[in-house]
Coordinates of C-alpha atoms and ligand atoms in Angstrom, one line a residue:
M15 CA -46.6 -65.8 194.6
T16 CA -43.5 -64.8 192.7
K17 CA -43.3 -61.6 190.7
R18 CA -43.2 -63.6 187.5
N19 CA -46.4 -65.6 188.4
T20 CA -48.2 -62.4 189.3
L21 CA -47.3 -60.8 186.0
Y22 CA -48.4 -64.0 184.2
L23 CA -51.8 -64.0 186.0
L24 CA -52.3 -60.4 185.2
L25 CA -51.6 -61.1 181.5
V26 CA -54.0 -64.1 181.3
S27 CA -56.8 -62.0 183.0
L28 CA -56.3 -59.2 180.6
M29 CA -56.5 -61.5 177.6
T30 CA -59.6 -63.2 179.0
L31 CA -61.2 -59.8 179.4
L32 CA -60.3 -58.9 175.8
L33 CA -61.7 -62.2 174.5
L34 CA -64.9 -61.9 176.4
S35 CA -65.5 -58.4 175.2
G36 CA -65.2 -59.7 171.6
C37 CA -63.5 -56.7 170.2
P38 CA -60.5 -54.9 171.5
N39 CA -61.9 -51.5 170.4
N40 CA -65.2 -51.9 172.3
Q41 CA -66.0 -49.1 174.7
P42 CA -66.7 -50.1 178.4
A43 CA -70.3 -51.3 178.8
E44 CA -71.4 -48.4 180.9
K45 CA -70.5 -45.9 178.2
Q46 CA -72.6 -47.7 175.6
D47 CA -75.7 -47.4 177.8
K48 CA -75.5 -43.7 177.8
P49 CA -76.9 -41.5 175.0
T50 CA -74.3 -40.8 172.4
A51 CA -72.8 -37.4 171.7
K52 CA -74.3 -35.0 169.2
T53 CA -75.4 -36.7 165.9
Q54 CA -73.3 -39.8 166.6
V55 CA -75.6 -42.7 166.2
T56 CA -74.3 -46.3 166.6
T57 CA -76.1 -49.6 166.4
E58 CA -75.9 -50.0 170.2
D59 CA -77.4 -46.6 170.6
P60 CA -80.7 -46.8 172.7
L61 CA -81.9 -43.7 170.8
L62 CA -81.4 -45.1 167.3
F63 CA -84.5 -44.7 165.2
P64 CA -85.6 -48.3 164.2
K65 CA -86.0 -47.4 160.6
D66 CA -86.8 -51.0 159.4
N67 CA -89.4 -51.7 162.1
F68 CA -92.7 -50.4 160.6
T69 CA -96.0 -51.5 159.3
V70 CA -97.5 -50.2 156.1
E71 CA -100.9 -48.6 156.6
T72 CA -103.3 -46.6 154.4
K73 CA -105.9 -44.0 155.1
T74 CA -108.2 -41.8 153.2
V75 CA -107.8 -38.1 154.0
R76 CA -110.6 -35.7 153.2
T77 CA -109.1 -32.5 151.7
S78 CA -110.8 -29.5 149.9
G79 CA -109.3 -30.9 146.7
G80 CA -111.0 -34.3 147.2
D81 CA -110.2 -37.5 149.1
K82 CA -106.5 -38.5 149.0
K83 CA -105.4 -42.1 149.6
V84 CA -102.2 -42.0 151.6
T85 CA -100.0 -45.0 152.1
Y86 CA -97.6 -44.6 155.0
R87 CA -95.1 -46.3 157.2
S88 CA -96.2 -46.5 160.8
Y89 CA -93.6 -46.7 163.6
M90 CA -95.3 -47.1 166.9
H91 CA -94.3 -46.6 170.5
I92 CA -90.6 -45.7 170.1
P93 CA -89.0 -44.6 173.4
Y94 CA -87.4 -41.2 172.9
V95 CA -85.2 -41.2 176.0
A96 CA -82.7 -43.7 177.3
N97 CA -83.9 -43.6 180.9
P98 CA -87.6 -43.1 180.8
V99 CA -89.5 -42.4 184.0
D100 CA -92.5 -44.0 182.3
V101 CA -92.0 -45.3 178.8
D102 CA -95.8 -45.4 178.1
Y103 CA -95.6 -41.6 178.0
E104 CA -92.0 -41.0 176.9
S105 CA -92.5 -42.7 173.5
L106 CA -93.6 -41.4 170.1
N107 CA -95.2 -42.6 166.9
V108 CA -93.9 -41.7 163.5
S109 CA -96.0 -41.8 160.3
V110 CA -94.1 -41.5 157.0
P111 CA -96.0 -41.0 153.8
I112 CA -94.7 -43.1 150.9
E113 CA -97.5 -43.1 148.4
I114 CA -100.3 -40.6 147.7
D115 CA -103.1 -41.6 145.4
G116 CA -101.0 -44.5 144.2
I117 CA -98.0 -42.3 143.3
P118 CA -94.8 -43.0 145.2
I119 CA -93.2 -40.1 147.0
D120 CA -89.9 -39.6 148.7
P121 CA -90.3 -38.3 152.2
A122 CA -86.5 -38.0 152.9
N123 CA -86.6 -34.2 153.0
A124 CA -90.2 -33.6 154.1
P125 CA -91.1 -31.2 156.9
I126 CA -91.8 -32.9 160.2
L127 CA -95.0 -32.1 162.1
L128 CA -94.5 -32.7 165.8
A129 CA -98.1 -32.8 167.0
N130 CA -98.7 -33.1 170.7
G131 CA -102.2 -34.0 171.9
V132 CA -102.0 -32.7 175.4
G133 CA -105.1 -31.3 177.1
G134 CA -105.6 -29.8 180.5
Y135 CA -101.9 -30.1 181.3
M136 CA -102.6 -33.8 181.8
S137 CA -100.3 -36.6 180.7
F138 CA -100.6 -38.0 177.1
N139 CA -100.2 -41.7 176.9
N140 CA -98.4 -42.9 173.8
K141 CA -99.3 -46.6 174.4
T142 CA -103.1 -46.0 174.6
G143 CA -103.0 -43.0 172.3
G144 CA -104.9 -40.9 174.7
F145 CA -104.5 -38.1 177.2
G146 CA -105.3 -38.3 180.9
L147 CA -108.7 -36.8 180.3
P148 CA -111.8 -38.8 179.5
A149 CA -113.1 -39.1 176.0
G150 CA -115.3 -36.1 175.3
F151 CA -113.2 -33.5 177.1
F152 CA -112.9 -31.9 173.7
P153 CA -116.2 -32.6 171.8
G154 CA -115.5 -34.0 168.4
M155 CA -111.9 -35.0 169.2
R156 CA -110.6 -38.5 169.3
G157 CA -110.7 -39.4 173.0
A158 CA -108.4 -41.6 175.0
G159 CA -107.9 -44.8 173.2
A160 CA -110.6 -44.1 170.7
P161 CA -109.9 -45.7 167.3
E162 CA -108.3 -43.5 164.6
G163 CA -110.7 -41.1 163.0
Q164 CA -113.5 -41.5 165.6
G165 CA -114.5 -38.5 167.5
G166 CA -114.7 -38.8 171.3
E167 CA -118.3 -38.8 172.4
Q168 CA -119.6 -35.8 174.3
N169 CA -120.5 -37.2 177.7
D170 CA -121.9 -34.9 180.2
A171 CA -122.4 -37.7 182.6
Q172 CA -118.7 -38.5 182.9
A173 CA -117.0 -38.3 186.3
P174 CA -115.5 -34.9 187.1
V175 CA -111.8 -34.6 186.3
E176 CA -109.7 -33.1 189.1
G177 CA -108.8 -29.6 188.0
M178 CA -111.4 -29.4 185.3
P179 CA -115.1 -28.4 185.3
P180 CA -117.5 -31.4 185.5
G181 CA -118.8 -32.6 182.1
G182 CA -115.6 -32.0 180.2
G183 CA -115.3 -29.2 177.8
T184 CA -113.1 -26.2 178.6
P185 CA -113.9 -23.5 180.9
G186 CA -114.7 -20.2 179.3
D187 CA -116.3 -21.3 176.1
T188 CA -119.5 -20.0 174.7
G189 CA -119.0 -20.8 171.1
R190 CA -118.8 -23.6 168.6
M191 CA -116.5 -26.3 169.7
N192 CA -114.8 -28.7 167.3
G193 CA -117.1 -29.8 164.6
P194 CA -118.0 -33.4 163.9
S195 CA -115.6 -33.6 161.0
D196 CA -112.1 -34.8 161.9
M197 CA -110.7 -32.3 159.4
N198 CA -112.2 -29.4 161.4
N199 CA -110.3 -30.5 164.5
A200 CA -107.4 -28.8 166.0
V201 CA -105.7 -31.8 167.4
T202 CA -106.2 -34.8 165.1
G203 CA -107.2 -33.4 161.7
K204 CA -103.9 -31.7 161.0
Q205 CA -101.9 -34.8 161.2
D206 CA -103.9 -36.5 158.4
L207 CA -103.7 -33.4 156.2
A208 CA -100.0 -33.2 156.8
L209 CA -99.6 -36.8 155.7
A210 CA -101.6 -36.1 152.6
A211 CA -99.3 -33.2 151.9
G212 CA -96.3 -35.6 152.1
Y213 CA -95.1 -34.4 155.5
V214 CA -93.7 -36.7 158.2
V215 CA -95.9 -36.7 161.3
V216 CA -94.5 -37.4 164.8
E217 CA -96.9 -37.8 167.7
P218 CA -95.2 -37.9 171.1
G219 CA -96.6 -38.9 174.4
C220 CA -95.4 -37.0 177.5
R221 CA -95.9 -36.9 181.3
G222 CA -98.4 -34.6 182.9
R223 CA -99.8 -33.3 186.1
D224 CA -101.9 -36.5 186.8
N225 CA -99.0 -39.0 186.7
Q226 CA -98.7 -40.7 190.0
A227 CA -96.6 -43.7 191.0
K228 CA -97.8 -46.6 193.1
D229 CA -96.2 -45.1 196.2
G230 CA -98.3 -42.0 195.7
T231 CA -95.6 -39.7 194.5
Y232 CA -96.1 -37.6 191.4
Y233 CA -93.8 -37.8 188.4
G234 CA -95.4 -35.6 185.8
K235 CA -95.6 -32.2 187.5
A236 CA -94.0 -29.2 185.7
P237 CA -91.7 -29.0 184.0
A238 CA -92.0 -32.8 183.1
A239 CA -94.2 -32.3 180.0
I240 CA -92.0 -29.7 178.3
V241 CA -88.8 -31.7 179.2
D242 CA -90.3 -34.7 177.5
L243 CA -91.3 -32.8 174.4
K244 CA -87.8 -31.3 174.2
A245 CA -86.4 -34.8 174.5
A246 CA -88.7 -35.8 171.6
V247 CA -87.2 -33.0 169.5
R248 CA -83.7 -34.1 170.5
Y249 CA -84.5 -37.7 169.5
I250 CA -85.6 -36.5 166.0
R251 CA -82.4 -34.4 165.6
H252 CA -80.2 -37.2 167.0
N253 CA -81.5 -39.4 164.2
R254 CA -80.6 -37.0 161.3
G255 CA -80.3 -39.0 158.1
I256 CA -81.9 -42.1 159.7
I257 CA -85.4 -40.9 160.6
P258 CA -87.3 -39.8 157.4
G259 CA -87.8 -36.1 157.0
N260 CA -85.8 -32.9 157.3
V261 CA -84.8 -32.7 161.0
D262 CA -84.2 -28.9 160.6
W263 CA -87.8 -28.5 159.6
I264 CA -89.6 -29.5 162.8
I265 CA -92.9 -27.8 163.2
S266 CA -94.6 -28.2 166.6
S267 CA -98.4 -28.0 167.1
G268 CA -100.8 -28.4 169.9
C269 CA -104.0 -26.9 171.2
S270 CA -105.0 -25.5 174.6
A271 CA -102.5 -26.8 177.2
G272 CA -100.9 -28.5 174.2
G273 CA -100.7 -25.2 172.5
G274 CA -99.1 -23.7 175.6
L275 CA -96.5 -26.5 175.5
S276 CA -96.0 -26.0 171.8
S277 CA -95.3 -22.3 172.5
I278 CA -92.7 -23.1 175.1
L279 CA -91.1 -25.6 172.8
G280 CA -90.9 -22.8 170.2
A281 CA -89.6 -20.1 172.5
S282 CA -87.2 -22.0 174.7
G283 CA -85.1 -23.8 172.0
N284 CA -81.7 -24.8 173.4
S285 CA -82.1 -23.1 176.7
S286 CA -79.8 -24.6 179.2
M287 CA -82.4 -24.4 182.0
Y288 CA -83.7 -27.8 181.1
D289 CA -80.4 -29.6 180.7
A290 CA -80.3 -31.3 184.1
Y291 CA -83.8 -32.6 183.6
L292 CA -83.0 -33.8 180.1
E293 CA -79.8 -35.5 181.2
K294 CA -81.6 -37.3 184.0
I295 CA -84.1 -39.0 181.6
G296 CA -81.3 -39.9 179.1
A297 CA -82.4 -37.4 176.3
A298 CA -80.1 -37.2 173.3
D299 CA -77.5 -34.6 173.5
A300 CA -78.8 -32.6 170.5
D301 CA -80.2 -29.3 169.4
D302 CA -83.8 -28.9 170.7
S303 CA -84.7 -25.7 168.9
I304 CA -87.5 -26.0 166.3
F305 CA -88.1 -24.4 163.0
A306 CA -91.7 -23.4 163.4
C307 CA -94.4 -23.4 166.0
A308 CA -98.2 -23.6 165.9
C309 CA -100.3 -22.8 168.9
F310 CA -104.0 -23.2 168.9
S311 CA -105.9 -21.6 171.8
P312 CA -102.7 -21.8 173.9
I313 CA -103.2 -21.7 177.6
T314 CA -100.0 -19.8 178.3
D315 CA -98.2 -17.0 180.2
L316 CA -99.7 -18.8 183.2
D317 CA -98.2 -16.5 185.9
H318 CA -99.9 -13.5 184.3
A319 CA -103.1 -15.1 183.2
D320 CA -105.1 -14.2 186.3
M321 CA -104.3 -10.5 185.7
S322 CA -105.2 -10.5 182.1
Y323 CA -108.4 -12.4 182.8
E324 CA -109.6 -9.8 185.2
W325 CA -108.6 -7.0 182.8
L326 CA -110.8 -8.6 180.1
Q327 CA -113.6 -10.4 182.0
G328 CA -113.5 -8.8 185.5
K329 CA -116.9 -7.2 185.2
L330 CA -118.7 -10.2 183.6
P331 CA -120.9 -12.2 185.9
L332 CA -120.3 -15.9 186.5
A333 CA -122.9 -18.4 185.4
T334 CA -124.5 -18.0 188.7
G335 CA -125.2 -14.4 187.8
K336 CA -122.9 -13.1 190.5
L337 CA -119.8 -11.0 190.0
V338 CA -116.4 -12.1 191.4
D339 CA -114.9 -10.1 194.2
Q340 CA -114.6 -6.7 192.5
K341 CA -112.0 -5.4 194.9
L342 CA -109.6 -8.3 194.1
S343 CA -110.5 -8.2 190.5
K344 CA -109.5 -4.5 190.4
K345 CA -106.2 -5.4 192.1
L346 CA -105.4 -8.0 189.5
K347 CA -106.5 -5.6 186.7
A348 CA -104.0 -3.1 188.0
L349 CA -101.3 -5.7 188.1
F350 CA -102.1 -6.4 184.5
A351 CA -101.5 -2.8 183.5
D352 CA -98.1 -2.9 185.2
Y353 CA -97.2 -6.2 183.5
Q354 CA -98.4 -4.9 180.1
A355 CA -96.2 -1.8 180.5
S356 CA -93.2 -3.9 181.5
L357 CA -93.5 -5.9 178.2
K358 CA -92.9 -2.7 176.2
L359 CA -94.7 -4.1 173.2
S360 CA -95.3 -2.1 170.0
G361 CA -98.2 -2.6 167.7
K362 CA -98.0 -3.3 164.0
N363 CA -97.8 -0.7 161.3
G364 CA -96.4 2.1 163.5
Y365 CA -99.2 1.7 166.1
G366 CA -96.7 2.5 168.8
P367 CA -96.6 1.2 172.4
I368 CA -99.4 -1.1 173.5
T369 CA -100.6 -0.4 177.1
A370 CA -103.5 -1.6 179.1
D371 CA -105.2 1.6 178.1
N372 CA -105.1 1.2 174.3
Y373 CA -105.0 -2.6 174.1
E374 CA -108.8 -2.9 173.5
D375 CA -108.4 -0.6 170.5
Y376 CA -105.5 -2.6 169.2
L377 CA -107.2 -5.9 169.6
M378 CA -110.2 -4.5 167.8
Q379 CA -108.2 -3.2 164.8
Q380 CA -105.8 -6.1 164.4
Y381 CA -107.9 -9.2 165.4
L382 CA -111.6 -8.7 166.2
I383 CA -112.9 -6.5 163.4
P384 CA -111.0 -8.3 160.6
S385 CA -112.1 -11.7 162.0
A386 CA -115.8 -10.7 162.3
S387 CA -115.7 -9.0 158.9
Q388 CA -114.2 -12.0 157.2
Y389 CA -116.9 -14.2 158.8
L390 CA -119.7 -12.0 157.7
K391 CA -118.3 -11.5 154.2
A392 CA -118.3 -15.2 153.6
M393 CA -122.0 -15.4 154.3
S394 CA -124.9 -15.1 151.9
K395 CA -127.1 -12.0 152.3
D396 CA -129.8 -14.1 154.0
E397 CA -127.4 -15.8 156.3
R398 CA -125.8 -12.5 157.2
N399 CA -129.2 -10.9 157.9
K400 CA -130.1 -13.8 160.2
Y401 CA -126.8 -13.6 162.0
L402 CA -127.1 -9.8 162.5
A403 CA -130.7 -10.2 163.8
A404 CA -129.5 -12.7 166.3
N405 CA -126.6 -10.5 167.3
P406 CA -127.9 -7.0 167.4
W407 CA -124.8 -5.6 169.0
L408 CA -123.1 -6.2 165.7
S409 CA -123.7 -4.3 162.4
W410 CA -122.4 -4.6 158.9
D411 CA -121.4 -1.7 156.7
G412 CA -121.0 -3.7 153.5
D413 CA -117.3 -4.2 154.0
N414 CA -116.7 -4.4 157.7
A415 CA -118.4 -5.6 160.9
R416 CA -119.0 -2.8 163.4
F417 CA -119.3 -3.3 167.2
T418 CA -117.7 -2.1 170.4
F419 CA -115.2 -4.0 172.4
Q420 CA -117.4 -3.9 175.5
D421 CA -120.3 -5.4 173.5
Y422 CA -118.0 -8.1 172.2
I423 CA -116.9 -9.0 175.8
A424 CA -120.5 -8.9 177.0
S425 CA -121.3 -11.5 174.3
T426 CA -118.8 -13.9 175.9
S427 CA -119.2 -15.4 179.3
R428 CA -117.1 -15.8 182.4
I429 CA -116.9 -19.4 183.6
K430 CA -113.6 -19.2 185.5
G431 CA -113.7 -17.9 189.0
L432 CA -111.2 -15.5 190.7
P433 CA -108.3 -16.0 190.4
A434 CA -109.0 -17.7 187.1
F435 CA -105.9 -19.9 187.1
D436 CA -104.1 -19.9 190.4
D437 CA -107.3 -20.3 192.4
F438 CA -107.4 -20.1 196.1
D439 CA -108.6 -23.7 196.5
M440 CA -106.0 -25.1 194.1
E441 CA -108.6 -27.0 192.1
N442 CA -107.7 -25.6 188.7
P443 CA -105.3 -27.4 186.3
E444 CA -102.5 -24.9 186.9
P445 CA -101.8 -25.1 190.6
I446 CA -102.0 -28.9 190.1
L447 CA -99.5 -28.6 187.3
F448 CA -97.1 -26.8 189.6
G449 CA -97.2 -29.4 192.4
D450 CA -94.1 -31.5 193.0
K451 CA -93.1 -35.0 193.8
T452 CA -95.0 -35.1 197.1
T453 CA -97.4 -32.2 196.8
N454 CA -100.4 -32.4 194.4
A455 CA -100.8 -28.6 194.0
R456 CA -99.0 -25.4 194.8
H457 CA -99.7 -21.8 194.3
F458 CA -97.5 -20.3 191.7
T459 CA -98.3 -16.6 191.7
N460 CA -97.4 -14.0 194.4
F461 CA -100.8 -12.5 194.3
T462 CA -102.6 -15.7 195.2
L463 CA -100.0 -16.7 197.7
Q464 CA -100.3 -13.4 199.4
Q465 CA -104.0 -13.6 199.5
V466 CA -104.1 -17.1 201.0
T467 CA -101.4 -16.5 203.6
G468 CA -102.4 -13.0 204.5
D469 CA -98.8 -12.0 204.2
P470 CA -98.5 -9.1 201.6
T471 CA -94.7 -9.6 201.3
I472 CA -94.5 -13.3 200.7
E473 CA -93.2 -14.5 197.3
I474 CA -93.1 -17.8 195.5
D475 CA -89.9 -19.6 196.4
Q476 CA -87.1 -19.3 193.9
D477 CA -87.0 -23.0 192.9
L478 CA -90.7 -22.9 192.0
Q479 CA -90.3 -19.6 190.2
K480 CA -87.7 -21.2 188.0
V481 CA -90.1 -24.0 187.1
V482 CA -92.8 -21.4 186.4
N483 CA -90.4 -19.6 184.1
M484 CA -89.6 -22.9 182.4
M485 CA -93.4 -23.2 181.6
N486 CA -93.7 -19.8 180.1
P487 CA -92.8 -18.9 176.5
M488 CA -92.8 -15.2 177.4
F489 CA -89.9 -15.7 179.8
F490 CA -87.7 -16.8 176.8
I491 CA -89.1 -14.3 174.3
R492 CA -88.4 -11.5 176.8
Q493 CA -84.8 -12.8 177.0
E494 CA -84.6 -12.8 173.2
N495 CA -83.6 -16.5 173.4
P496 CA -81.5 -17.1 170.2
G497 CA -83.0 -20.6 169.9
C498 CA -86.6 -19.2 169.5
A499 CA -88.4 -20.6 166.5
K500 CA -88.5 -18.3 163.4
H501 CA -92.0 -19.0 162.2
W502 CA -95.2 -18.9 164.3
W503 CA -98.9 -19.8 163.6
I504 CA -101.2 -18.7 166.3
R505 CA -105.0 -19.1 166.4
M506 CA -107.8 -18.9 168.9
G507 CA -111.6 -18.6 168.8
S508 CA -113.5 -15.3 169.4
A509 CA -116.0 -17.2 171.5
E510 CA -113.6 -18.6 174.0
S511 CA -113.2 -16.3 176.9
G512 CA -110.3 -15.3 179.0
I513 CA -107.3 -16.2 177.0
A514 CA -107.4 -13.5 174.3
V515 CA -104.7 -11.3 175.9
T516 CA -102.2 -13.9 176.7
V517 CA -102.5 -15.2 173.2
S518 CA -102.2 -11.8 171.5
N519 CA -99.3 -10.9 173.8
L520 CA -97.5 -14.0 172.7
A521 CA -98.1 -13.0 169.0
I522 CA -97.1 -9.3 169.5
S523 CA -94.0 -10.0 171.5
L524 CA -92.8 -12.5 168.8
E525 CA -93.5 -9.9 166.1
N526 CA -91.5 -7.4 168.1
L527 CA -88.6 -9.9 168.2
G528 CA -88.7 -9.9 164.4
K529 CA -90.3 -13.3 164.0
D530 CA -92.5 -14.4 161.2
V531 CA -95.9 -14.5 162.9
N532 CA -99.2 -15.5 161.3
A533 CA -101.8 -14.8 164.0
G534 CA -105.6 -14.7 163.9
I535 CA -108.9 -15.2 165.5
Y536 CA -111.6 -17.5 164.1
W537 CA -115.0 -15.7 164.6
E538 CA -117.6 -17.5 166.6
A539 CA -115.2 -20.4 167.2
G540 CA -114.8 -22.0 170.6
H541 CA -111.7 -23.5 172.2
C542 CA -109.4 -25.3 169.9
V543 CA -111.6 -25.0 166.9
D544 CA -109.6 -24.8 163.7
D545 CA -111.6 -23.4 161.0
D546 CA -108.9 -23.5 158.4
P547 CA -106.6 -26.5 159.0
E548 CA -105.6 -26.6 155.3
S549 CA -104.1 -23.1 155.5
F550 CA -101.9 -24.3 158.2
I551 CA -100.6 -27.1 156.0
T552 CA -100.1 -24.7 153.1
W553 CA -98.2 -22.4 155.5
I554 CA -95.8 -25.2 156.3
G555 CA -95.2 -25.5 152.6
D556 CA -94.6 -21.7 152.3
I557 CA -92.1 -21.4 155.2
T558 CA -90.1 -24.5 154.2
G559 CA -90.5 -24.1 150.4
Y560 CA -91.4 -27.8 150.3
T561 CA -93.9 -29.1 147.7
L562 CA -94.6 -32.5 146.3
K563 CA -94.4 -33.2 142.7
A564 CA -96.3 -36.2 141.4
G565 CA -94.0 -39.2 141.1
A566 CA -90.8 -37.3 141.7
G567 CA -90.9 -36.8 145.4
E568 CA -90.0 -33.4 146.9
Q569 CA -88.9 -30.3 145.0
H570 CA -87.5 -27.2 146.4
R571 CA -89.1 -24.0 145.4
S572 CA -87.0 -21.1 144.4
D573 CA -88.3 -19.1 147.3
S574 CA -87.3 -21.8 149.9
K575 CA -86.0 -20.5 153.2
Ligands
DHB17 C1 -107.0 -26.3 179.3 C2 -108.0 -25.4 179.5 C3 -108.0 -24.5 180.5 O1 -109.0 -23.6 180.6 C4 -106.9 -24.5 181.4 O2 -106.9 -23.6 182.4 C5 -105.9 -25.4 181.2 C6 -105.9 -26.3 180.2 C7 -107.1 -27.2 178.2 O3 -108.1 -27.3 177.6 O4 -106.1 -27.9 177.9

């Protein structure tokens, strides 16, 4: 072939290529398949929010101000990553209120409630609308696949779930669980109340410790769930101006394991530790910090939870009437004292350093007495007298409840064994959470590892420790992570046992960081009970300064942040 023929052929090939590609300015195909750079959204973008692809739905939401009829746009099953491992989990639903009681509203600048429904560190399936636990795991909560607004049935006969006690429910509860009303429900009620307040609601699915491929490998072990939730945040941010709502006002919520995940989402904003994982699933390249964070009964600070459990509950008998191994319990209790000292926390109002020695006193002052007092104050005289007769360890001085910390602890019960989380047999949710692709469960604390191996010097391997850190909000709070959320709403029940200290440590460490923390205990409430969901909704209005005005959409208050 002559030089001229070769040149001619080259020219023809080039022109054919240009013609086939349609537009000389098009990027190469492989580039288009990847997530776009920060806030750049193009029509070919796989992470573009499908703003025109919705159905219009209505629901009636019960509020203390009466029923509200909410008309909203419903966007279902939208993948939030470009390369999902399992799109059934890595998708989200968006509900956008457009009319309340017949009056149109403009949701363009509304706060966005990102409500995860995770329980037991199991997966949450966005396609079926359920988590990997059977209906009834949380009494009164909508179970897997149950229709909107219908509570999951309590079903004690259900098959045992690996890593959870038989019969559903949550270990460590002696008190009231979620009531029959959807409004009094930590997981589902808030979404409806948020819609009725004019907020946008995003409900993401995510992978969890139970996800297993056909070949038997696991694909949802830690840190998959938090990586997915971060990807959901990035998806929302990536769609700034396209997805309705104010993407700088993302408020995350969850209860129990979901509360734990919410706390990590709040504390670890923009940490580069997750980058490789996020890149792998094709998450948007966007800011993943959130504005505010709500954690209901969070199961958190997992690598220190065995220690605090023994500090609090070590001398309580199990349901069998037997005590756990007191020698080991004391060892864990001593480790808790070291850990507590290492946190260097200070109490509110000039209380000074909080140590294992004065923590009881602080918990009494700040949380328990105020909570019991509020509960008793709200009762009629007759009701109160009945309550006091049934709980003789408690008295009432006309203003305040009086009791000792030890009596309070004795009124709870110990259902978790020793160690309470990283158990020797690896049957609890947590060791199963920390499995890997080919291993169902792994020990994740040095204490348990040393006990089971008999080697007092052995430590968790560094790669696993990194994952354990990625699953712990305290790790990021202790580092004063600049991407930590500014506002926090933290709640638990007085009748759930064994998580009080991890929850209060979360609250106090955030207060010590200068965060705006609204923390409290609901008296006589069990796991995930939310006695006051409307206050949470009002709080979102307070921290954002967002209120609805009839007919005119959103208005900013003068005190808006
Ligand atoms: C949950 C409860 C637990 O006691 C636990 O250890 C882990 C998760 C839950 O209810 O999500």
